[in-house]
mmCIF file of C-alpha atoms in Angstrom:
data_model
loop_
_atom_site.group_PDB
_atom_site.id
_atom_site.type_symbol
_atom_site.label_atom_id
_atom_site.label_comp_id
_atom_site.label_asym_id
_atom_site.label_seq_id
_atom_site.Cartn_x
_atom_site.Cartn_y
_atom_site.Cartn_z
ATOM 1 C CA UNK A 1 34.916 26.459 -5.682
ATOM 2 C CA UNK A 2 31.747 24.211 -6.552
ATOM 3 C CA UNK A 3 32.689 20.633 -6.732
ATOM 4 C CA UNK A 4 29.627 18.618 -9.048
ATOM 5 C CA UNK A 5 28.944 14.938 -8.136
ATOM 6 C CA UNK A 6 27.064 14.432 -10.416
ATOM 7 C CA UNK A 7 23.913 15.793 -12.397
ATOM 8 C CA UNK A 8 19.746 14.816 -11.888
ATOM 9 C CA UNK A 9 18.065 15.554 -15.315
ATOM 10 C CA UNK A 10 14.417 16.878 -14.776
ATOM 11 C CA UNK A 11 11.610 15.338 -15.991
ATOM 12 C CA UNK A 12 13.205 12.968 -18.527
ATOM 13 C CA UNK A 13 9.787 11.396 -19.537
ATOM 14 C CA UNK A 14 8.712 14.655 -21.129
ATOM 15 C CA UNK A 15 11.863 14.751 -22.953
ATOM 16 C CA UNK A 16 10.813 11.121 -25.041
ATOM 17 C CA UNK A 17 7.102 12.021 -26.280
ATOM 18 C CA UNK A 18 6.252 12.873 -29.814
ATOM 19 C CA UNK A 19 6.850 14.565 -32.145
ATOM 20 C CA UNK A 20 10.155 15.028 -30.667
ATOM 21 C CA UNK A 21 10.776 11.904 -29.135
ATOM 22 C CA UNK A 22 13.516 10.876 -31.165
ATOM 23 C CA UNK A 23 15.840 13.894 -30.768
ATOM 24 C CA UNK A 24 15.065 13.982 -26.617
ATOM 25 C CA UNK A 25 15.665 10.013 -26.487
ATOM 26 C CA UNK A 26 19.270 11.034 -28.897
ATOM 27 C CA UNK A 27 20.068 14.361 -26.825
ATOM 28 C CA UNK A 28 19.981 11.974 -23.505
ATOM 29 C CA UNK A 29 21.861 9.099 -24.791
ATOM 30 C CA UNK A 30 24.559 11.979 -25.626
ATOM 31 C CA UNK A 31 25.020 13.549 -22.950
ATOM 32 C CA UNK A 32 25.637 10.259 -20.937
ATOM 33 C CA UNK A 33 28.075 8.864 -23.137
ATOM 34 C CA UNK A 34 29.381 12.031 -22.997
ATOM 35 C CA UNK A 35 29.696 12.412 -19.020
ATOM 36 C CA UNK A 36 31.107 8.646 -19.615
ATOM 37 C CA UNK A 37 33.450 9.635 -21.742
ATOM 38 C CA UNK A 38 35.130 12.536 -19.757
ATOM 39 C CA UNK A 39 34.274 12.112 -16.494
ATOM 40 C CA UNK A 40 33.655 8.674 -15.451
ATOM 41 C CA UNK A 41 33.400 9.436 -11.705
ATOM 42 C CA UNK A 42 30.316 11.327 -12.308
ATOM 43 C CA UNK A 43 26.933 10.123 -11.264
ATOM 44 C CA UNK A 44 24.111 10.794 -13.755
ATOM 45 C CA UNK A 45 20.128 10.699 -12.665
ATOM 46 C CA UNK A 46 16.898 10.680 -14.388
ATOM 47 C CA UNK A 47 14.240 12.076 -12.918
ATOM 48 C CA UNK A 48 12.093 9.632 -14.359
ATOM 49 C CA UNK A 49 8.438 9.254 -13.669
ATOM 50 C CA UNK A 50 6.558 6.748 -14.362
ATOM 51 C CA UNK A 51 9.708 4.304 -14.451
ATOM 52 C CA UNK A 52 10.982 3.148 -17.381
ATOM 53 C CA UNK A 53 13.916 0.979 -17.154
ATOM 54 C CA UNK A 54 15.284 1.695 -20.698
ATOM 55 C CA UNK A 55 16.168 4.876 -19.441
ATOM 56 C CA UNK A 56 19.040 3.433 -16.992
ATOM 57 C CA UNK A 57 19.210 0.809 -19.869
ATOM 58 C CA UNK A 58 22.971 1.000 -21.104
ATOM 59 C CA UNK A 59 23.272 3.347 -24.606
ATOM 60 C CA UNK A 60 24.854 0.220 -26.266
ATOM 61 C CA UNK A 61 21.912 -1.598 -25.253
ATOM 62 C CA UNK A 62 19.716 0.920 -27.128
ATOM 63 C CA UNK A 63 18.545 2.939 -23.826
ATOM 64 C CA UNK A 64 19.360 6.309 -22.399
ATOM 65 C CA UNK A 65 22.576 5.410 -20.576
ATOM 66 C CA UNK A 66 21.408 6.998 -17.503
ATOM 67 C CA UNK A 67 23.395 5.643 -13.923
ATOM 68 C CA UNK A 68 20.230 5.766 -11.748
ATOM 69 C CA UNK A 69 16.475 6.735 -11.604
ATOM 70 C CA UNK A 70 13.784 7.917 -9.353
ATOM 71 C CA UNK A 71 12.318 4.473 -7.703
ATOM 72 C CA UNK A 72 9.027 5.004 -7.781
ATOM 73 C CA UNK A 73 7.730 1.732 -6.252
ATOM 74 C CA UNK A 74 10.016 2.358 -3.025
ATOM 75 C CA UNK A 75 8.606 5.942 -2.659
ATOM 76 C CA UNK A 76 4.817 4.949 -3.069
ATOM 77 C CA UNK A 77 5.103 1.239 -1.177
ATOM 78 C CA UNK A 78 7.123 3.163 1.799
ATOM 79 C CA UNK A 79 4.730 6.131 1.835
ATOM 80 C CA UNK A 80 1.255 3.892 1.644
ATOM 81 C CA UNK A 81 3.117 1.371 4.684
ATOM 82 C CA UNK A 82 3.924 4.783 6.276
ATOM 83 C CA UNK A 83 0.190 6.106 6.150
ATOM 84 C CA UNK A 84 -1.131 2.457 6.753
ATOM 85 C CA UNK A 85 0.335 2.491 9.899
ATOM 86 C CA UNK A 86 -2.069 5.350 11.342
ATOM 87 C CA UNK A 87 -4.572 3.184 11.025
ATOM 88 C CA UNK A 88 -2.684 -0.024 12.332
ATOM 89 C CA UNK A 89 -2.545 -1.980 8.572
ATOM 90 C CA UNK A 90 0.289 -1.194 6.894
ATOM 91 C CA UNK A 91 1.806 -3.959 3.794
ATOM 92 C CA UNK A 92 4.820 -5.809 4.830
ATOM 93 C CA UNK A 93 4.532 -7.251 1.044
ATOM 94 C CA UNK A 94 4.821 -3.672 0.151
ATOM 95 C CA UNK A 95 8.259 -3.405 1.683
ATOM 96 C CA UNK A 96 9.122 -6.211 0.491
ATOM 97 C CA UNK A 97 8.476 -5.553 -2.875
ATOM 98 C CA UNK A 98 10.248 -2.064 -2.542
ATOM 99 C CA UNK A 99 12.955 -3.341 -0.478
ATOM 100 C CA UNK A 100 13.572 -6.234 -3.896
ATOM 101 C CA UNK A 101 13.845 -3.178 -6.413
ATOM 102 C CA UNK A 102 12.543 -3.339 -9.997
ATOM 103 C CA UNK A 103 14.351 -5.483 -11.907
ATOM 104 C CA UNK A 104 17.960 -5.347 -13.500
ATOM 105 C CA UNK A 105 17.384 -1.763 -14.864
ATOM 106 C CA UNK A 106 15.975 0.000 -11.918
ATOM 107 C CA UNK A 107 17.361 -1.684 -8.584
ATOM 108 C CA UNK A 108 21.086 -1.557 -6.611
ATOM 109 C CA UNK A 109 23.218 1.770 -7.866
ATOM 110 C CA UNK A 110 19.876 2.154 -10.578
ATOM 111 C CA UNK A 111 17.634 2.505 -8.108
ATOM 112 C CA UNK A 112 17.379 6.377 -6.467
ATOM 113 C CA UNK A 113 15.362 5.884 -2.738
ATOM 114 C CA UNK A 114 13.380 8.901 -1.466
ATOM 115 C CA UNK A 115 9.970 9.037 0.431
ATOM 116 C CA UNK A 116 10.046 12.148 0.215
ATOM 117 C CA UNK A 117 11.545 15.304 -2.116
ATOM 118 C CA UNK A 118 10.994 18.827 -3.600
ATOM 119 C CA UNK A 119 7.397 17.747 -5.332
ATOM 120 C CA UNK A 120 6.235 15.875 -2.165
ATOM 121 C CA UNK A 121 6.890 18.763 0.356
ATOM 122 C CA UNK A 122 6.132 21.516 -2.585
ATOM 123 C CA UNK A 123 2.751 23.078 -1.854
ATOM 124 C CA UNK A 124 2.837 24.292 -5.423
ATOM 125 C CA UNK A 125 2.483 20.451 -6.051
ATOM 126 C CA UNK A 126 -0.298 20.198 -3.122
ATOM 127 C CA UNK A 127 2.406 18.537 -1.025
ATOM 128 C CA UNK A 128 3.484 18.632 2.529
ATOM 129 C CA UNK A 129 6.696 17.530 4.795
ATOM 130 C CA UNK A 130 6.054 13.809 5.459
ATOM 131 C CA UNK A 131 6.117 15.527 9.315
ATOM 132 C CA UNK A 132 3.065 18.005 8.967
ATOM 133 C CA UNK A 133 0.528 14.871 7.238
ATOM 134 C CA UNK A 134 1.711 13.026 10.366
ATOM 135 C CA UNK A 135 1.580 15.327 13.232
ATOM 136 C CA UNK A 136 -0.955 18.117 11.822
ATOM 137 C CA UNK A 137 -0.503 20.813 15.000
ATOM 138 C CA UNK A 138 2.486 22.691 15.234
ATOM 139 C CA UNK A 139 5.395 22.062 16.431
ATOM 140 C CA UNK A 140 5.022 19.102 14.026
ATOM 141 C CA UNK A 141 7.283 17.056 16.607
ATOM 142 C CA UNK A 142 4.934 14.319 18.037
ATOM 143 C CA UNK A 143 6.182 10.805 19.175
ATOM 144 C CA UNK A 144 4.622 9.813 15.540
ATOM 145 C CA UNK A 145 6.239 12.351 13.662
ATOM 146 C CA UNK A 146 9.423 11.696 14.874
ATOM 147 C CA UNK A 147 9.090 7.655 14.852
ATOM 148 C CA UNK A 148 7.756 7.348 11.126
ATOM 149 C CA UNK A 149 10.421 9.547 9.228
ATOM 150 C CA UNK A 150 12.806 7.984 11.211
ATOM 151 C CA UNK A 151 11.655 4.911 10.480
ATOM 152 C CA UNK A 152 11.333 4.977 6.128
ATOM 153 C CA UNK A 153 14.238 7.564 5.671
ATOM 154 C CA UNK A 154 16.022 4.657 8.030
ATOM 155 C CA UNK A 155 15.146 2.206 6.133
ATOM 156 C CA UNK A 156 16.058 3.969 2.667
ATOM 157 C CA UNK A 157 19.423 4.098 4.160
ATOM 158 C CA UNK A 158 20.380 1.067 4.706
ATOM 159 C CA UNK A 159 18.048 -1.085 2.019
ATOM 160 C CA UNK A 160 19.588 -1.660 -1.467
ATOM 161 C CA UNK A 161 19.746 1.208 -3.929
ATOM 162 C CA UNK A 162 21.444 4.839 -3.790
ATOM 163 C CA UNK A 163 19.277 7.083 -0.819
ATOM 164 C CA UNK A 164 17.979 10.167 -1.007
ATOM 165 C CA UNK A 165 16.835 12.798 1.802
ATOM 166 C CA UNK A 166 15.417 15.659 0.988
ATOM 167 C CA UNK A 167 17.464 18.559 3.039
ATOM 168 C CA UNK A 168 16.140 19.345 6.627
ATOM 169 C CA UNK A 169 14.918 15.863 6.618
ATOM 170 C CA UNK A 170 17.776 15.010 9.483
ATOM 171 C CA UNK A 171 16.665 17.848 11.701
ATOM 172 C CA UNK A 172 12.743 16.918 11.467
ATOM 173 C CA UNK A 173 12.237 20.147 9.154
ATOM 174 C CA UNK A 174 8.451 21.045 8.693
ATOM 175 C CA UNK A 175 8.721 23.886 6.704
ATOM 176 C CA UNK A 176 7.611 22.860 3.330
ATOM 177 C CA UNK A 177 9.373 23.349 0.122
ATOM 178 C CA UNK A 178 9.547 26.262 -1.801
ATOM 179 C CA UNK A 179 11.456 29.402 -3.004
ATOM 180 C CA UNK A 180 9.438 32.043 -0.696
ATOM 181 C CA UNK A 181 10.888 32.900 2.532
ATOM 182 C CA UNK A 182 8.414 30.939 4.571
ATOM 183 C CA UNK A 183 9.848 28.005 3.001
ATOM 184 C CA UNK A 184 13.791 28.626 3.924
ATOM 185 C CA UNK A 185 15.284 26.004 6.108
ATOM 186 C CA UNK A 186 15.607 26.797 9.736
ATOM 187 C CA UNK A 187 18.999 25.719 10.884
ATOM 188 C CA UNK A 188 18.071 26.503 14.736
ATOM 189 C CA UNK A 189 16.283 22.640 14.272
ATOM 190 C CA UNK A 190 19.557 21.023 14.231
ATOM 191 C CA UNK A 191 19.638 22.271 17.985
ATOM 192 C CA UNK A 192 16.475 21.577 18.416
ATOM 193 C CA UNK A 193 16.109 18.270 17.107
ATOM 194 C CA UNK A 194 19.637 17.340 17.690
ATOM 195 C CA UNK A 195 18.982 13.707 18.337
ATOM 196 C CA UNK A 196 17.045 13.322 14.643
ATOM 197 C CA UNK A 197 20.488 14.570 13.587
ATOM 198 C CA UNK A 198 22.807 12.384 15.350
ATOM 199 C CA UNK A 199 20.177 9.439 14.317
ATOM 200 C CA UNK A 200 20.916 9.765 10.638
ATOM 201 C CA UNK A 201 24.765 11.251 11.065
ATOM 202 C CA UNK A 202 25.042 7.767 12.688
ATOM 203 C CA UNK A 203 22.974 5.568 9.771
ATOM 204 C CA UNK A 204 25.267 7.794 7.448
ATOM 205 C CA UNK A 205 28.606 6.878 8.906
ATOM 206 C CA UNK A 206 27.441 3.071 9.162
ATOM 207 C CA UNK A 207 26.530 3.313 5.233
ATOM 208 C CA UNK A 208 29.944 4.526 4.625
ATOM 209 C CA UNK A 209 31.814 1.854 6.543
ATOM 210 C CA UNK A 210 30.233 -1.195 6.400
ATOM 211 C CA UNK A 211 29.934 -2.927 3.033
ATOM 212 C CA UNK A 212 26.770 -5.028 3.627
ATOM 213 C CA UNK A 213 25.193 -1.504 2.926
ATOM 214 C CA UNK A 214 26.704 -1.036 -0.418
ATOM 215 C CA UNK A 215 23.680 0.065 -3.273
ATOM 216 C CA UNK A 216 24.761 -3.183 -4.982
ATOM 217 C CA UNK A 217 25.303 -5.389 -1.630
ATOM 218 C CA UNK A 218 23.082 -8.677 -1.047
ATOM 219 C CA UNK A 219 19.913 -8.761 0.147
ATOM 220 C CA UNK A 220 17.783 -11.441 1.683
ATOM 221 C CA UNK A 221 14.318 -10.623 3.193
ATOM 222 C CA UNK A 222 14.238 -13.342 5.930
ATOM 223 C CA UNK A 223 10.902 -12.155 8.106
ATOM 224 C CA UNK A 224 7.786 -10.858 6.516
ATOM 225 C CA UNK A 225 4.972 -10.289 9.800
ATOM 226 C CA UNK A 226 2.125 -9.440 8.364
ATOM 227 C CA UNK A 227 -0.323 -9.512 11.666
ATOM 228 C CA UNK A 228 2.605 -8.037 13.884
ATOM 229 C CA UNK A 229 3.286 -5.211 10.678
ATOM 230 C CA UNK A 230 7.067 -6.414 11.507
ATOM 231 C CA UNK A 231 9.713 -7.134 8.519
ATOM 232 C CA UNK A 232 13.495 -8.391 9.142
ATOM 233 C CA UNK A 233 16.004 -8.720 6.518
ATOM 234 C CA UNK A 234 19.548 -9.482 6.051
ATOM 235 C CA UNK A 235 22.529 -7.585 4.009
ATOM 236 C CA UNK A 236 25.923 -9.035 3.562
ATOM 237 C CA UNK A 237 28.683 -8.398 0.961
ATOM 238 C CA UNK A 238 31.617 -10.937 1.702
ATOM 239 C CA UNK A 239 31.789 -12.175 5.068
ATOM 240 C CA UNK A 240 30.633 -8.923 6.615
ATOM 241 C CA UNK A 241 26.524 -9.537 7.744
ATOM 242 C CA UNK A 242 23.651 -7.591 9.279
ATOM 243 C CA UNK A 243 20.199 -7.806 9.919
ATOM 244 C CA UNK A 244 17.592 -4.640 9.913
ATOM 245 C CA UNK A 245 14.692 -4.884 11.578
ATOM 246 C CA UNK A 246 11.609 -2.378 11.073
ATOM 247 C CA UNK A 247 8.494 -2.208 13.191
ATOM 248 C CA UNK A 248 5.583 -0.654 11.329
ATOM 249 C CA UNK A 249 3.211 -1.506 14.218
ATOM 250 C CA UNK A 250 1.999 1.326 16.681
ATOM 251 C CA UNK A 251 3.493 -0.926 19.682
ATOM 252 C CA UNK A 252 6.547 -2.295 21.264
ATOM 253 C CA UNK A 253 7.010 -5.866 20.657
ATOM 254 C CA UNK A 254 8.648 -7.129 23.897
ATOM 255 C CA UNK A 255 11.186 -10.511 23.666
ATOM 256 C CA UNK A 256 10.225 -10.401 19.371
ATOM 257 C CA UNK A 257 11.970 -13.503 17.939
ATOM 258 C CA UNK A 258 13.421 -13.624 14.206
ATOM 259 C CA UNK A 259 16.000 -15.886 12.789
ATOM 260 C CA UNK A 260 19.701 -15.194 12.218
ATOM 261 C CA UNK A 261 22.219 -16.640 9.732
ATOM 262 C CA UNK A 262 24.558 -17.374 12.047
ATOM 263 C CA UNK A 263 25.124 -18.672 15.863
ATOM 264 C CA UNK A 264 26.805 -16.176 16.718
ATOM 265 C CA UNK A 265 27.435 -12.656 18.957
ATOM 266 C CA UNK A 266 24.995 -10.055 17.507
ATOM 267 C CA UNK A 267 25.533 -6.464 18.332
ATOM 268 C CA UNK A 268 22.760 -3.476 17.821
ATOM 269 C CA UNK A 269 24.468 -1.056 16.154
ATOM 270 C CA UNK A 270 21.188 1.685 15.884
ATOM 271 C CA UNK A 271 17.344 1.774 17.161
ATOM 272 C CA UNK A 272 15.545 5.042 16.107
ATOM 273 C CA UNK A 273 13.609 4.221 19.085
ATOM 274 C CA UNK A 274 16.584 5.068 21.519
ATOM 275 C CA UNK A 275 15.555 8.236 23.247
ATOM 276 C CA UNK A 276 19.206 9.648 22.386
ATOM 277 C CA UNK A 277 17.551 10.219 18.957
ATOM 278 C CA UNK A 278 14.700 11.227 20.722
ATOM 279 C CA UNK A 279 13.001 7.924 20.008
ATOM 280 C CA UNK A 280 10.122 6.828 22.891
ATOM 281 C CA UNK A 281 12.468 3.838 23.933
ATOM 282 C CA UNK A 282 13.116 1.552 25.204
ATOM 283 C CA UNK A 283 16.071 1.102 24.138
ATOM 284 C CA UNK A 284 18.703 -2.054 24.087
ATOM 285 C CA UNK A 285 22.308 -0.899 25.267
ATOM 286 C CA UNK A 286 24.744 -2.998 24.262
#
């Protein structure tokens, strides 16, 4: 028994061009009304690219009705910071810009997250696992490799909007993409890479529990380092707070100072960098 969460529409921007536009724009607000109708639970997606925010524009509104879309600026702003950093320069205003969505139509539970999926580790697409551009000698597993995915799949799940990972992500998969057998996952990485797993297993679990991580939850970004490549923001919903802080730099910072909203006990709930997620340390226990 196959139980649907919801439903990711391909390539909904081909579906609103002449001479058919009209029909493709009526056939989508349909369906979504539709899905509303009958099964309001349901999640609905548009793989939507270049964005477009009529498409997650409500049907009574005139737009497609769709619940969420592909975010493009937090895939390409995450992906150029994650490059950037090879070469020590990534854009904290980048982040920032990703990390503040894209207006009403196409940011909290509108906004889909991903640095990565199917057409950027397809080679029929000329793509790659974010892990093989990063680390280009098998195993694929260097200190880098690790760090970086950890890093912007981290911070997709926990910024505002809905995450995505594409699957073998949380095992450090580099097999890219495809339907051939060269492309099939390989589970045996979940032993091998067990702490990548138990990194986002934990991130997971924290999404689920705490509501300061909600899709629609508040955001503030607090700390924008553009010299140190550093960025610190806050989430809160109610009077449950957090803080996440990303390092985009190719160093430690030792004794790094940001402000906090509150005098108060703070506790580290995760660091990537915590070589029980086979991070490079060091760590902070406790």
């Amino acid at each position: 028994e196959y139980r649907v969460d919801g439903f990711r529409m391909d390539a909904t921007g081909y579906m609103n061009i002449p001479p058919q536009d009209a029909s493709g724009w009526s056939l989508m607000q349909r369906l979504n009304d539709e899905v509303d109708r009958r099964f309001a639970d349901k999640f609905l997606v548009a793989e939507q690219l270049p964005n477009n925010d009529w498409v997650t524009r409500p049907t009574a509104l005139g737009g497609a009705g769709f619940d969420a879309q592909y975010h493009m600026k937090w895939r390409d702003n995450l992906r150029g910071a994650l490059f950037a950093a090879d070469a020590g320069d990534p854009s904290m205003g980048a982040v920032r810009d990703a990390l503040l969505g894209s207006g009403t139509y196409i940011s909290g539970t509108r906004a889909y997250n991903y640095v990565e999926l199917h057409d950027e580790a397809w080679p029929s697409s000329g793509g790659q696992r974010l892990v093989r551009s990063i680390d280009t000698t098998a195993p694929h597993d260097d200190a880098f490799a690790k760090g970086r995915t950890k890093l912007v799949n981290g911070l997709t799940l926990v910024a505002p909007g809905v995450p995505i990972l594409l699957q073998g992500t949380e095992w450090l998969e580099s097999n890219d993409f495809g339907a051939e057998a060269a492309n099939r996952l390989d589970w045996s990485k979940k032993t091998t890479y067990a702490g990548i797993f138990h990194f986002y297993r934990r991130l997971i679990g924290l999404r689920r529990a705490l509501a300061p991580l909600e899709a629609d939850a508040s955001l503030y970004v607090s700390h924008v380092n553009e010299g140190g490549n550093v960025i610190a923001f806050r989430r809160w919903k109610g009077s449950q707070q957090l803080m996440v802080v990303a390092n985009f730099s190719n160093t430690s910072h030792a004794s790094y100072r940001f402000g906090v909203p509150a005098n108060e006990g703070w506790i580290e709930l995760v660091n990537s960098q915590d070589p029980a997620y086979l991070g490079s340390g060091p760590a902070n226990p406790g």
